[in-house]
Amino acid sequence: MKRDLRFLISGVGGQGTVLASDILSDVGISSGYDVKKSDILGLAVRGGAVVSHVRWAEKVHAPVLEEGSADYLVGFEWVETLRRVSYVGSDGTILVNDCRMDPISVSSGEAEYPNREEILAILKKAAKNVIVIPGLQTALDLKEARVLNIVMMGALSGLLKSEEFLWEEVIQRRVPQKYLDLNRKAYRRGRALVS
Amino acid sequence: MKVLLSGNEAIARGAYEAGIQIAAGYPGTPSSEILENITQYKEIYSEWSVNEKVAMDMAAGAAYSGRRAMVTTKQVGVNVLSDSLFYTVYTGLEAGLVVVTADDPGMFSSQNEQDNRHYAKLGKFPLLEPADSQECKDFVIQGIAISEKFDVPVMVRTTMRTSHSKSVVILGERPPEKGGVGPFPRNMEKYNCMCLYAKKRHPVVEQRLLNLAKFAETFSWNRIEWGDRKLGIISCGVVLEYAKEVFPQASFLKLGMTYPLPENLIREFARGVERILVIEELDPFLEEQIKAMGIAVVGKEFFPPCDELLPQTIRRIAAEKGLIPETGKKTGVSSPASLPNRSPVLCPGCPHRTSFYLLNKMKLPVAGDIGCYNLGTLPPFSAQHTMGSMGASIGVLHGMGKSGPPEHPVCTIGDSTFFHAGIPPLLNMVHNKGIGTVIILDNRTTAMTGHQDHPGIDKTLLGEPTKRVDIYGLVKAMGVEKVLQVNAFDVGAMEKALKECTTFKGTSVLIAEGECVFVAPTHARAAYEVDVDLCTACGLCAKLGCPAIVKAEAVHPKNKRNKSGINPVLCNGCEVCAQVCPTGAIRKIAENPGQQG
């Protein structure tokens, strides 16, 4: 009987969370799980808050998670991680990219962006394990901010201790051939961030 | 072969495996990916029609000709196509016809939360509701079979969650290709709904519904799954899957076909359980019909008619009503209420920005329409004061103008929306001597739904080159006297044109031309930067609502406000902020000669 695993990926439209959740889902299938996932598409992708739900289990019914049930909350940005904190289970893990993106409500002066330490304190209250990684910096070191999603999945694969070859195989299928090397590097560097 | 597909991808696959040959629709979230995915199957002719009604008529013509056909739309598109859908119920068809409606409980991208299942009852046709991607595929195939067996169009209704979730699908094959079609049927008593003939068709429609209800009793996706007999649950769609997680022990009556209902099966289920819950999203569509059979059930007394009905909502209500023990579930920590919101925004380099900046500045009353530009409603623009349905802006503008307002009224409408439903109301304004300015925001694509083609584009959905309809010429031909065409990225020219149009006592049209950043090759444009010494922290650039414009750390010594900065990764050099800056502090980043070539 396979273990029931629940993931929530949260970020800003344009950060590549949908591709990340597609890769995560494919790896689940390759690992022999039943998989369901759910994305928000449409207008939200224009810089809005986006979230993807992914479930791996022997048999999955609902493609969405209930609050307090995520084994892994993967946050691509500080405020977007905090926004979905209610989804993580108390013995779950929060993997967060050390990245702040000011929404228009902040840059126009209507709202305040909470400070990093405040956010971290709440995340730590919510889940047993909180891991902060320099995901964006790792992507920028590769001179391509757009591989952030692959860096994040690399780190998640390290936490899951799942087979590297399964991930690399899926990434090979999912990214354009032209950028395969870059994405493979991003995956490996992401994985190295947590080991 | 097993693959992970979204509901929409699975519907496209279902079209392939059902032997569908013609598919048409108009883009709209959450339905748009269906037709986009159909293009991978070369056996199917597909097109973005100008609107949903045209797509429906086109599919009817194909099905009359003997081609299996499909129409795709979001829920409100059925309002547009219903006039045509309803006549096809009277006429029937020569080959299968399926209409897919993707409803949007939770209103992620819609102006209302209507439950399109009611259309099946109103229009008297069968309705299928898939619960996952496998059923999305299967129900298109079943839909075509039912359509051909009963000579009736079939509606397949998904929701945002079924359309945009992915789950495992087992792929099948396409039936052997049918050759050409024969001569068009000259069967006017069937295909011409002239009152004389239609009157004779109505009894056929009623008898057919009775036959379909009999069929529903044996449809494999209507089935009882016996569990604990104390509680029976009747449900459909993805919500049934949620209910299975909340009530793993209960007995279930799964309904894959939700109109007409299998009355005998429902009675058998009712006899077998002590108590029945009907769990359905939005309206009490099943509940009311089952209650009318004289069967006692509980539904909307417990479960709300608004919003997505999520598993956690079902669980909370079930616990409150004592249906399940209070779960000892690990409770999560909540996010603080003061979290800054992150609404979608016009992209950096969006051509619509200038128009909304100016409309805000000129404080004009604006009737709005549906597209990305509806983001002009939100701060810092706050410049679209109404929005209701596709193309409504121009009719609303005309009503504003005829009311004798103290200010000159304006409306905003995108190019695709103009083609969809903006032409008749503009003709109406010309004929009836309307007063007001129509701003056509021509970004050369259907942007919000994912950049689909329309008559103003020189390529079809299948990638074939085609004639591009010229909006200027079209508007002129419609008889509009004052028509101006302006580069949307030129703030000065736009302001001048807007002033000229809004002082004209008649119907005027301003075509603001600028390509969407997703279709124009903007990556070549250099980013801009702010000269901190010249910036006076006046905040004018922040009124452009551009995600690339940020607060800099530097503070102006006099007004103590943060100066502005530009995020070079996000900026794509549209230059609008540089034109707006009163001190010339915003300039192009000097190009590094080393990066050339």
XYZ file of N, CA and C in Angstrom, chain A:
585
model
N 0.856 -1.203 0.000
C 0.000 0.000 0.000
C 0.885 1.242 0.000
N 0.665 2.135 -0.987
C 1.485 3.339 -1.097
C 1.039 4.379 -0.078
N 1.992 5.161 0.406
C 1.699 6.226 1.342
C 0.960 7.352 0.614
N 0.045 8.000 1.319
C -0.692 9.134 0.762
C 0.180 10.385 0.924
N 0.545 11.042 -0.185
C 1.386 12.245 -0.104
C 0.654 13.434 -0.729
N 0.664 14.537 -0.008
C -0.081 15.718 -0.471
C 0.860 16.930 -0.554
N 0.821 17.591 -1.704
C 1.711 18.737 -1.941
C 0.882 19.958 -2.321
N 1.308 21.103 -1.826
C 0.704 22.347 -2.280
C 1.826 23.257 -2.764
N 1.713 23.738 -3.996
C 2.733 24.639 -4.547
C 2.104 26.015 -4.696
N 2.750 27.024 -4.114
C 2.167 28.364 -4.106
C 3.175 29.375 -4.626
N 2.708 30.305 -5.441
C 3.637 31.298 -5.983
C 2.905 32.433 -6.666
N 3.640 33.147 -7.518
C 3.094 34.295 -8.243
C 2.976 33.882 -9.713
N 1.870 34.275 -10.363
C 1.676 33.955 -11.780
C 2.897 34.368 -12.585
N 3.447 33.460 -13.381
C 4.648 33.756 -14.148
C 5.889 33.070 -13.586
N 5.778 32.526 -12.339
C 6.950 31.874 -11.731
C 7.113 30.414 -12.160
N 6.161 29.899 -12.892
C 6.314 28.536 -13.408
C 5.829 27.445 -12.470
N 4.864 27.783 -11.621
C 4.364 26.782 -10.669
C 3.588 25.659 -11.362
N 2.931 25.990 -12.486
C 2.129 24.953 -13.158
C 3.036 23.865 -13.733
N 4.130 24.288 -14.377
C 5.070 23.296 -14.913
C 5.670 22.478 -13.762
N 6.000 23.148 -12.661
C 6.558 22.434 -11.506
C 5.582 21.356 -11.036
N 4.300 21.709 -10.960
C 3.332 20.731 -10.463
C 3.082 19.626 -11.484
N 3.235 19.943 -12.774
C 3.133 18.898 -13.807
C 4.262 17.882 -13.647
N 5.472 18.409 -13.404
C 6.623 17.524 -13.238
C 6.438 16.645 -11.999
N 6.018 17.277 -10.907
C 5.798 16.539 -9.662
C 4.759 15.428 -9.870
N 3.721 15.738 -10.637
C 2.670 14.744 -10.894
C 3.206 13.588 -11.728
N 3.969 13.918 -12.765
C 4.534 12.862 -13.627
C 5.461 11.936 -12.837
N 6.234 12.528 -11.917
C 7.140 11.699 -11.111
C 6.316 10.741 -10.255
N 5.188 11.218 -9.744
C 4.298 10.353 -8.956
C 3.818 9.172 -9.776
N 3.412 9.451 -11.022
C 2.948 8.375 -11.915
C 4.093 7.380 -12.163
N 5.281 7.933 -12.484
C 6.442 7.065 -12.757
C 6.796 6.222 -11.535
N 6.477 6.727 -10.343
C 6.792 5.990 -9.120
C 5.684 5.001 -8.751
N 4.676 4.895 -9.606
C 3.635 3.893 -9.383
C 2.438 4.348 -8.573
N 2.316 5.642 -8.344
C 1.162 6.158 -7.598
C -0.009 6.451 -8.538
N -1.214 6.514 -7.958
C -2.324 7.184 -8.626
C -2.089 8.669 -8.311
N -2.342 9.549 -9.264
C -2.048 10.971 -9.061
C -3.232 11.820 -9.517
N -3.548 12.847 -8.752
C -4.445 13.893 -9.246
C -3.841 15.239 -8.881
N -4.089 16.234 -9.740
C -3.580 17.573 -9.450
C -4.584 18.604 -9.913
N -4.462 19.799 -9.389
C -5.388 20.854 -9.766
C -4.669 22.200 -9.799
N -4.896 22.961 -10.867
C -4.264 24.281 -11.026
C -5.333 25.353 -11.146
N -4.923 26.576 -10.879
C -5.775 27.724 -11.204
C -5.191 28.359 -12.460
N -6.008 28.431 -13.520
C -5.535 29.047 -14.762
C -6.380 30.285 -15.055
N -6.188 30.884 -16.222
C -6.994 32.044 -16.595
C -6.344 33.340 -16.159
N -7.186 34.292 -15.780
C -6.703 35.637 -15.496
C -5.648 35.664 -14.383
N -5.730 34.709 -13.429
C -4.820 34.699 -12.284
C -3.356 34.631 -12.702
N -3.084 34.062 -13.888
C -1.684 33.922 -14.281
C -1.031 35.269 -14.577
N -1.819 36.357 -14.684
C -1.240 37.683 -14.925
C -0.724 38.287 -13.612
N 0.293 37.660 -13.047
C 0.914 38.226 -11.855
C 0.105 38.084 -10.586
N -0.969 37.301 -10.615
C -1.762 37.091 -9.407
C -1.204 35.954 -8.566
N -1.867 35.697 -7.429
C -1.466 34.592 -6.571
C -1.939 33.287 -7.209
N -1.034 32.312 -7.361
C -1.423 31.037 -7.977
C -1.076 29.873 -7.053
N -1.839 28.804 -7.202
C -1.621 27.656 -6.335
C -1.931 26.377 -7.109
N -1.141 25.349 -6.876
C -1.401 24.032 -7.476
C -1.456 22.990 -6.367
N -2.434 22.099 -6.481
C -2.554 20.992 -5.531
C -2.083 19.720 -6.232
N -1.294 18.892 -5.568
C -0.879 17.610 -6.147
C -1.028 16.524 -5.080
N -1.621 15.404 -5.489
C -1.741 14.275 -4.551
C -1.229 12.997 -5.172
N -0.441 12.258 -4.397
C 0.003 10.921 -4.785
C -0.585 9.950 -3.766
N -1.184 8.868 -4.212
C -1.670 7.841 -3.280
C -1.975 6.565 -4.054
N -2.325 5.526 -3.314
C -2.752 4.271 -3.948
C -3.968 4.564 -4.838
N -4.934 5.314 -4.270
C -6.117 5.738 -5.041
C -6.502 7.142 -4.563
N -6.521 8.095 -5.463
C -6.867 9.475 -5.090
C -8.297 9.761 -5.547
N -9.112 10.339 -4.675
C -10.437 10.798 -5.087
C -10.403 12.286 -5.442
N -10.196 13.152 -4.431
C -10.276 14.602 -4.670
C -8.964 15.136 -5.231
N -9.026 15.983 -6.268
C -7.802 16.588 -6.797
C -7.348 17.811 -6.001
N -8.059 18.129 -4.920
C -7.656 19.276 -4.087
C -7.407 18.826 -2.652
N -6.543 19.559 -1.985
C -6.206 19.260 -0.589
C -7.179 19.950 0.349
N -7.311 19.375 1.548
C -8.033 20.076 2.607
C -7.004 20.840 3.434
N -7.467 21.888 4.113
C -6.545 22.652 4.959
C -5.990 21.738 6.056
N -4.772 22.026 6.465
C -4.148 21.228 7.530
C -3.703 19.845 7.093
N -3.638 19.595 5.781
C -3.337 18.229 5.344
C -2.080 18.082 4.488
N -1.458 19.192 4.089
C -0.321 19.067 3.165
C 0.900 18.497 3.873
N 1.533 17.505 3.219
C 2.809 17.001 3.732
C 3.921 17.970 3.342
N 3.763 18.587 2.177
C 4.758 19.561 1.714
C 4.065 20.810 1.189
N 4.423 21.951 1.753
C 4.003 23.235 1.191
C 5.243 23.819 0.538
N 5.199 23.958 -0.791
C 6.359 24.482 -1.520
C 6.028 25.910 -1.934
N 6.704 26.881 -1.324
C 6.408 28.288 -1.588
C 7.487 28.918 -2.437
N 7.086 29.574 -3.518
C 8.046 30.209 -4.434
C 8.339 31.645 -4.012
N 7.594 32.151 -3.015
C 7.739 33.557 -2.632
C 7.227 33.673 -1.198
N 7.778 34.603 -0.402
C 7.442 34.661 1.033
C 5.950 34.840 1.312
N 5.369 35.902 0.787
C 3.967 36.173 1.124
C 3.044 35.081 0.577
N 3.398 34.547 -0.592
C 2.545 33.496 -1.161
C 2.638 32.187 -0.377
N 3.765 31.976 0.302
C 3.900 30.804 1.181
C 3.013 31.014 2.400
N 3.111 32.223 2.957
C 2.318 32.551 4.145
C 0.825 32.485 3.834
N 0.450 32.920 2.618
C -0.968 32.941 2.250
C -1.596 31.537 2.330
N -0.813 30.507 2.067
C -1.361 29.133 2.030
C -0.953 28.327 3.253
N -0.471 28.977 4.301
C 0.092 28.237 5.435
C -0.948 27.344 6.117
N -2.220 27.702 6.001
C -3.252 26.892 6.649
C -3.360 25.492 6.041
N -2.785 25.304 4.877
C -2.883 23.991 4.227
C -1.907 22.963 4.784
N -0.808 23.434 5.410
C 0.222 22.479 5.817
C -0.212 21.771 7.103
N 0.103 20.489 7.192
C -0.154 19.734 8.413
C 0.940 20.037 9.423
N 0.629 19.888 10.724
C 1.618 20.295 11.733
C 2.895 19.455 11.646
N 2.807 18.211 11.161
C 4.062 17.463 11.009
C 4.562 17.481 9.558
N 4.062 18.443 8.808
C 4.500 18.584 7.419
C 5.765 19.419 7.301
N 6.142 19.673 6.042
C 7.370 20.410 5.757
C 7.039 21.616 4.879
N 7.633 22.752 5.206
C 7.494 23.925 4.334
C 8.848 24.179 3.677
N 8.844 24.179 2.362
C 10.059 24.492 1.608
C 9.815 25.857 0.984
N 10.611 26.852 1.361
C 10.320 28.201 0.863
C 11.528 28.836 0.173
N 11.236 29.428 -0.968
C 12.249 30.143 -1.735
C 12.450 31.511 -1.093
N 13.692 31.863 -0.830
C 13.995 33.145 -0.193
C 13.856 34.259 -1.232
N 12.624 34.679 -1.458
C 12.364 35.640 -2.524
C 11.156 36.486 -2.164
N 11.299 37.794 -2.331
C 10.197 38.702 -2.060
C 9.799 39.384 -3.358
N 8.525 39.324 -3.696
C 8.028 40.045 -4.873
C 6.892 40.932 -4.400
N 7.096 42.238 -4.513
C 6.066 43.162 -4.037
C 4.873 43.178 -4.980
N 3.668 42.880 -4.454
C 2.489 43.067 -5.299
C 2.213 44.560 -5.467
N 1.374 44.920 -6.448
C 1.045 46.326 -6.692
C 0.479 46.980 -5.422
N -0.266 46.193 -4.630
C -0.834 46.779 -3.405
C 0.265 47.303 -2.484
N 1.453 46.710 -2.557
C 2.580 47.178 -1.736
C 3.314 48.331 -2.432
N 3.627 48.154 -3.727
C 4.404 49.211 -4.395
C 3.607 50.514 -4.519
N 2.267 50.412 -4.503
C 1.470 51.639 -4.582
C 1.228 52.232 -3.190
N 1.732 51.561 -2.160
C 1.660 52.133 -0.817
C 0.379 51.809 -0.050
N -0.516 50.976 -0.654
C -1.773 50.637 0.031
C -1.566 49.653 1.174
N -0.604 48.751 0.998
C -0.414 47.687 1.988
C 1.067 47.545 2.319
N 1.326 46.935 3.466
C 2.704 46.717 3.911
C 3.098 45.275 3.635
N 4.324 45.082 3.201
C 4.821 43.711 3.054
C 5.358 43.271 4.414
N 4.871 42.152 4.960
C 5.360 41.737 6.283
C 6.855 41.425 6.232
N 7.558 41.612 7.341
C 8.992 41.353 7.234
C 9.298 39.864 7.312
N 10.443 39.519 6.782
C 10.842 38.130 6.579
C 10.811 37.343 7.882
N 11.298 37.951 8.957
C 11.383 37.230 10.233
C 9.993 36.917 10.783
N 9.078 37.883 10.609
C 7.684 37.660 11.025
C 7.088 36.466 10.286
N 7.311 36.439 8.972
C 6.759 35.350 8.158
C 7.335 34.017 8.617
N 8.647 34.014 8.779
C 9.331 32.780 9.164
C 8.803 32.258 10.501
N 8.535 33.173 11.423
C 8.043 32.763 12.747
C 6.692 32.051 12.617
N 5.818 32.596 11.759
C 4.499 31.954 11.598
C 4.658 30.593 10.918
N 5.509 30.538 9.907
C 5.713 29.263 9.204
C 6.217 28.202 10.182
N 7.119 28.614 11.081
C 7.695 27.661 12.037
C 6.661 27.190 13.045
N 5.695 28.054 13.327
C 4.621 27.666 14.241
C 3.706 26.633 13.560
N 3.611 26.766 12.253
C 2.661 25.923 11.515
C 3.182 24.514 11.238
N 4.466 24.377 10.989
C 4.987 23.075 10.565
C 6.286 22.741 11.280
N 6.489 21.436 11.418
C 7.663 20.941 12.147
C 8.954 21.343 11.428
N 8.939 21.185 10.101
C 10.163 21.472 9.338
C 9.954 22.661 8.404
N 10.813 23.651 8.550
C 10.769 24.785 7.620
C 12.160 24.926 7.015
N 12.218 24.828 5.708
C 13.518 24.903 5.039
C 13.506 26.076 4.067
N 14.421 27.010 4.285
C 14.524 28.188 3.413
C 15.682 27.957 2.447
N 15.416 28.108 1.156
C 16.505 27.914 0.189
C 16.636 29.124 -0.749
N 17.867 29.409 -1.186
C 18.070 30.524 -2.119
C 17.751 30.077 -3.551
N 16.481 29.772 -3.792
C 16.083 29.215 -5.096
C 16.308 30.187 -6.235
N 15.848 31.437 -6.023
C 15.971 32.427 -7.103
C 17.445 32.702 -7.395
N 18.250 32.832 -6.311
C 19.674 33.103 -6.510
C 20.328 31.973 -7.299
N 19.937 30.740 -6.979
C 20.486 29.578 -7.685
C 20.149 29.659 -9.180
N 18.900 30.072 -9.460
C 18.486 30.207 -10.862
C 19.260 31.341 -11.530
N 19.417 32.458 -10.806
C 20.135 33.601 -11.379
C 21.610 33.267 -11.610
N 22.179 32.419 -10.746
C 23.566 31.968 -10.950
C 23.695 31.238 -12.286
N 22.585 30.607 -12.696
C 22.578 29.922 -13.998
C 22.167 30.887 -15.111
N 22.010 32.164 -14.762
C 21.668 33.248 -15.689
C 20.286 33.064 -16.316
N 19.358 32.479 -15.586
C 18.015 32.301 -16.131
C 17.006 32.170 -14.990
N 16.373 33.306 -14.653
C 15.413 33.319 -13.551
C 14.295 32.306 -13.791
N 14.036 31.997 -15.064
C 12.903 31.126 -15.374
C 13.076 29.659 -14.968
N 14.309 29.261 -14.579
C 14.456 27.869 -14.142
C 14.226 27.724 -12.632
N 13.755 28.798 -12.002
C 13.446 28.732 -10.573
C 12.566 27.518 -10.247
N 11.564 27.273 -11.096
C 10.640 26.157 -10.812
C 11.371 24.808 -10.777
N 12.378 24.658 -11.626
C 13.109 23.382 -11.666
C 14.030 23.276 -10.443
N 14.618 24.426 -10.044
C 15.437 24.441 -8.827
C 14.580 23.988 -7.635
N 13.363 24.534 -7.557
C 12.474 24.206 -6.435
C 12.121 22.713 -6.443
N 11.876 22.172 -7.646
C 11.547 20.747 -7.726
C 12.767 19.881 -7.395
N 13.956 20.381 -7.743
C 15.187 19.672 -7.368
C 15.288 19.557 -5.855
N 15.025 20.669 -5.181
C 15.093 20.672 -3.719
C 14.034 19.734 -3.136
N 12.820 19.788 -3.685
C 11.753 18.919 -3.179
C 12.126 17.445 -3.366
N 12.754 17.139 -4.503
C 13.121 15.734 -4.760
C 14.154 15.274 -3.737
N 15.025 16.202 -3.315
C 16.000 15.867 -2.277
C 15.308 15.550 -0.959
N 14.303 16.366 -0.631
C 13.578 16.145 0.631
C 12.813 14.828 0.595
N 12.276 14.501 -0.588
C 11.504 13.261 -0.735
C 12.419 12.045 -0.811
N 13.691 12.306 -1.016
C 14.692 11.242 -1.186
C 14.278 10.277 -2.304
N 13.569 10.801 -3.315
C 13.155 9.924 -4.416
C 14.267 9.854 -5.454
N 14.183 8.845 -6.294
C 15.244 8.556 -7.261
C 15.474 9.724 -8.226
N 16.721 10.120 -8.354
C 17.038 11.242 -9.248
C 16.669 10.961 -10.694
N 16.905 9.692 -11.121
C 16.702 9.409 -12.542
C 15.240 9.586 -12.955
N 14.302 9.324 -12.013
C 12.878 9.499 -12.328
C 12.589 10.961 -12.656
N 13.150 11.852 -11.848
C 12.940 13.287 -12.046
C 13.585 13.751 -13.343
N 14.808 13.309 -13.559
C 15.530 13.777 -14.749
C 14.831 13.308 -16.023
N 14.268 12.104 -15.950
C 13.537 11.563 -17.093
C 12.298 12.429 -17.401
N 11.584 12.787 -16.323
C 10.368 13.596 -16.500
C 10.737 14.991 -17.013
N 11.792 15.576 -16.451
C 12.212 16.915 -16.883
C 12.572 16.882 -18.372
N 13.227 15.813 -18.772
C 13.605 15.666 -20.174
C 12.360 15.680 -21.080
N 11.290 15.050 -20.601
C 10.044 15.014 -21.374
C 9.326 16.359 -21.387
N 9.433 17.098 -20.289
C 8.603 18.287 -20.097
C 9.217 19.600 -20.582
N 10.548 19.676 -20.717
C 11.141 20.966 -21.114
C 11.638 20.891 -22.563
N 11.712 22.051 -23.248
C 12.207 22.038 -24.626
C 13.645 21.498 -24.679
N 13.917 20.698 -25.689
C 15.215 20.049 -25.849
C 16.371 21.058 -25.744
N 16.122 22.251 -26.325
C 17.125 23.309 -26.369
C 17.621 23.699 -24.970
N 16.706 23.621 -24.002
C 17.048 24.075 -22.653
C 17.270 22.916 -21.678
N 17.455 21.713 -22.230
C 17.539 20.540 -21.370
C 18.730 20.599 -20.419
N 19.891 20.958 -20.934
C 21.099 21.007 -20.103
C 20.940 21.984 -18.957
N 20.425 23.165 -19.302
C 20.209 24.207 -18.306
C 19.268 23.703 -17.209
N 18.187 23.049 -17.623
C 17.210 22.561 -16.659
C 17.767 21.421 -15.817
N 18.583 20.591 -16.423
C 19.189 19.489 -15.674
C 20.113 20.063 -14.596
N 20.876 21.098 -14.974
C 21.758 21.758 -13.997
C 20.925 22.365 -12.875
N 19.836 23.034 -13.262
C 18.972 23.674 -12.265
C 18.433 22.624 -11.293
N 18.029 21.479 -11.843
C 17.501 20.402 -11.003
C 18.566 19.931 -10.008
N 19.771 19.685 -10.508
C 20.835 19.144 -9.644
C 21.249 20.153 -8.575
N 21.331 21.427 -8.969
C 21.714 22.445 -7.973
C 20.627 22.597 -6.920
N 19.379 22.486 -7.358
C 18.265 22.557 -6.408
C 18.337 21.416 -5.425
N 18.607 20.236 -5.941
C 18.694 19.051 -5.080
C 19.849 19.189 -4.088
N 20.957 19.768 -4.574
C 22.131 19.941 -3.707
C 21.849 20.921 -2.564
N 20.879 21.822 -2.767
C 20.585 22.825 -1.731
C 20.072 22.196 -0.437
N 19.491 21.020 -0.527
C 18.910 20.415 0.680
C 19.689 19.194 1.173
N 20.768 18.852 0.495
C 21.468 17.643 0.948
C 22.740 17.998 1.700
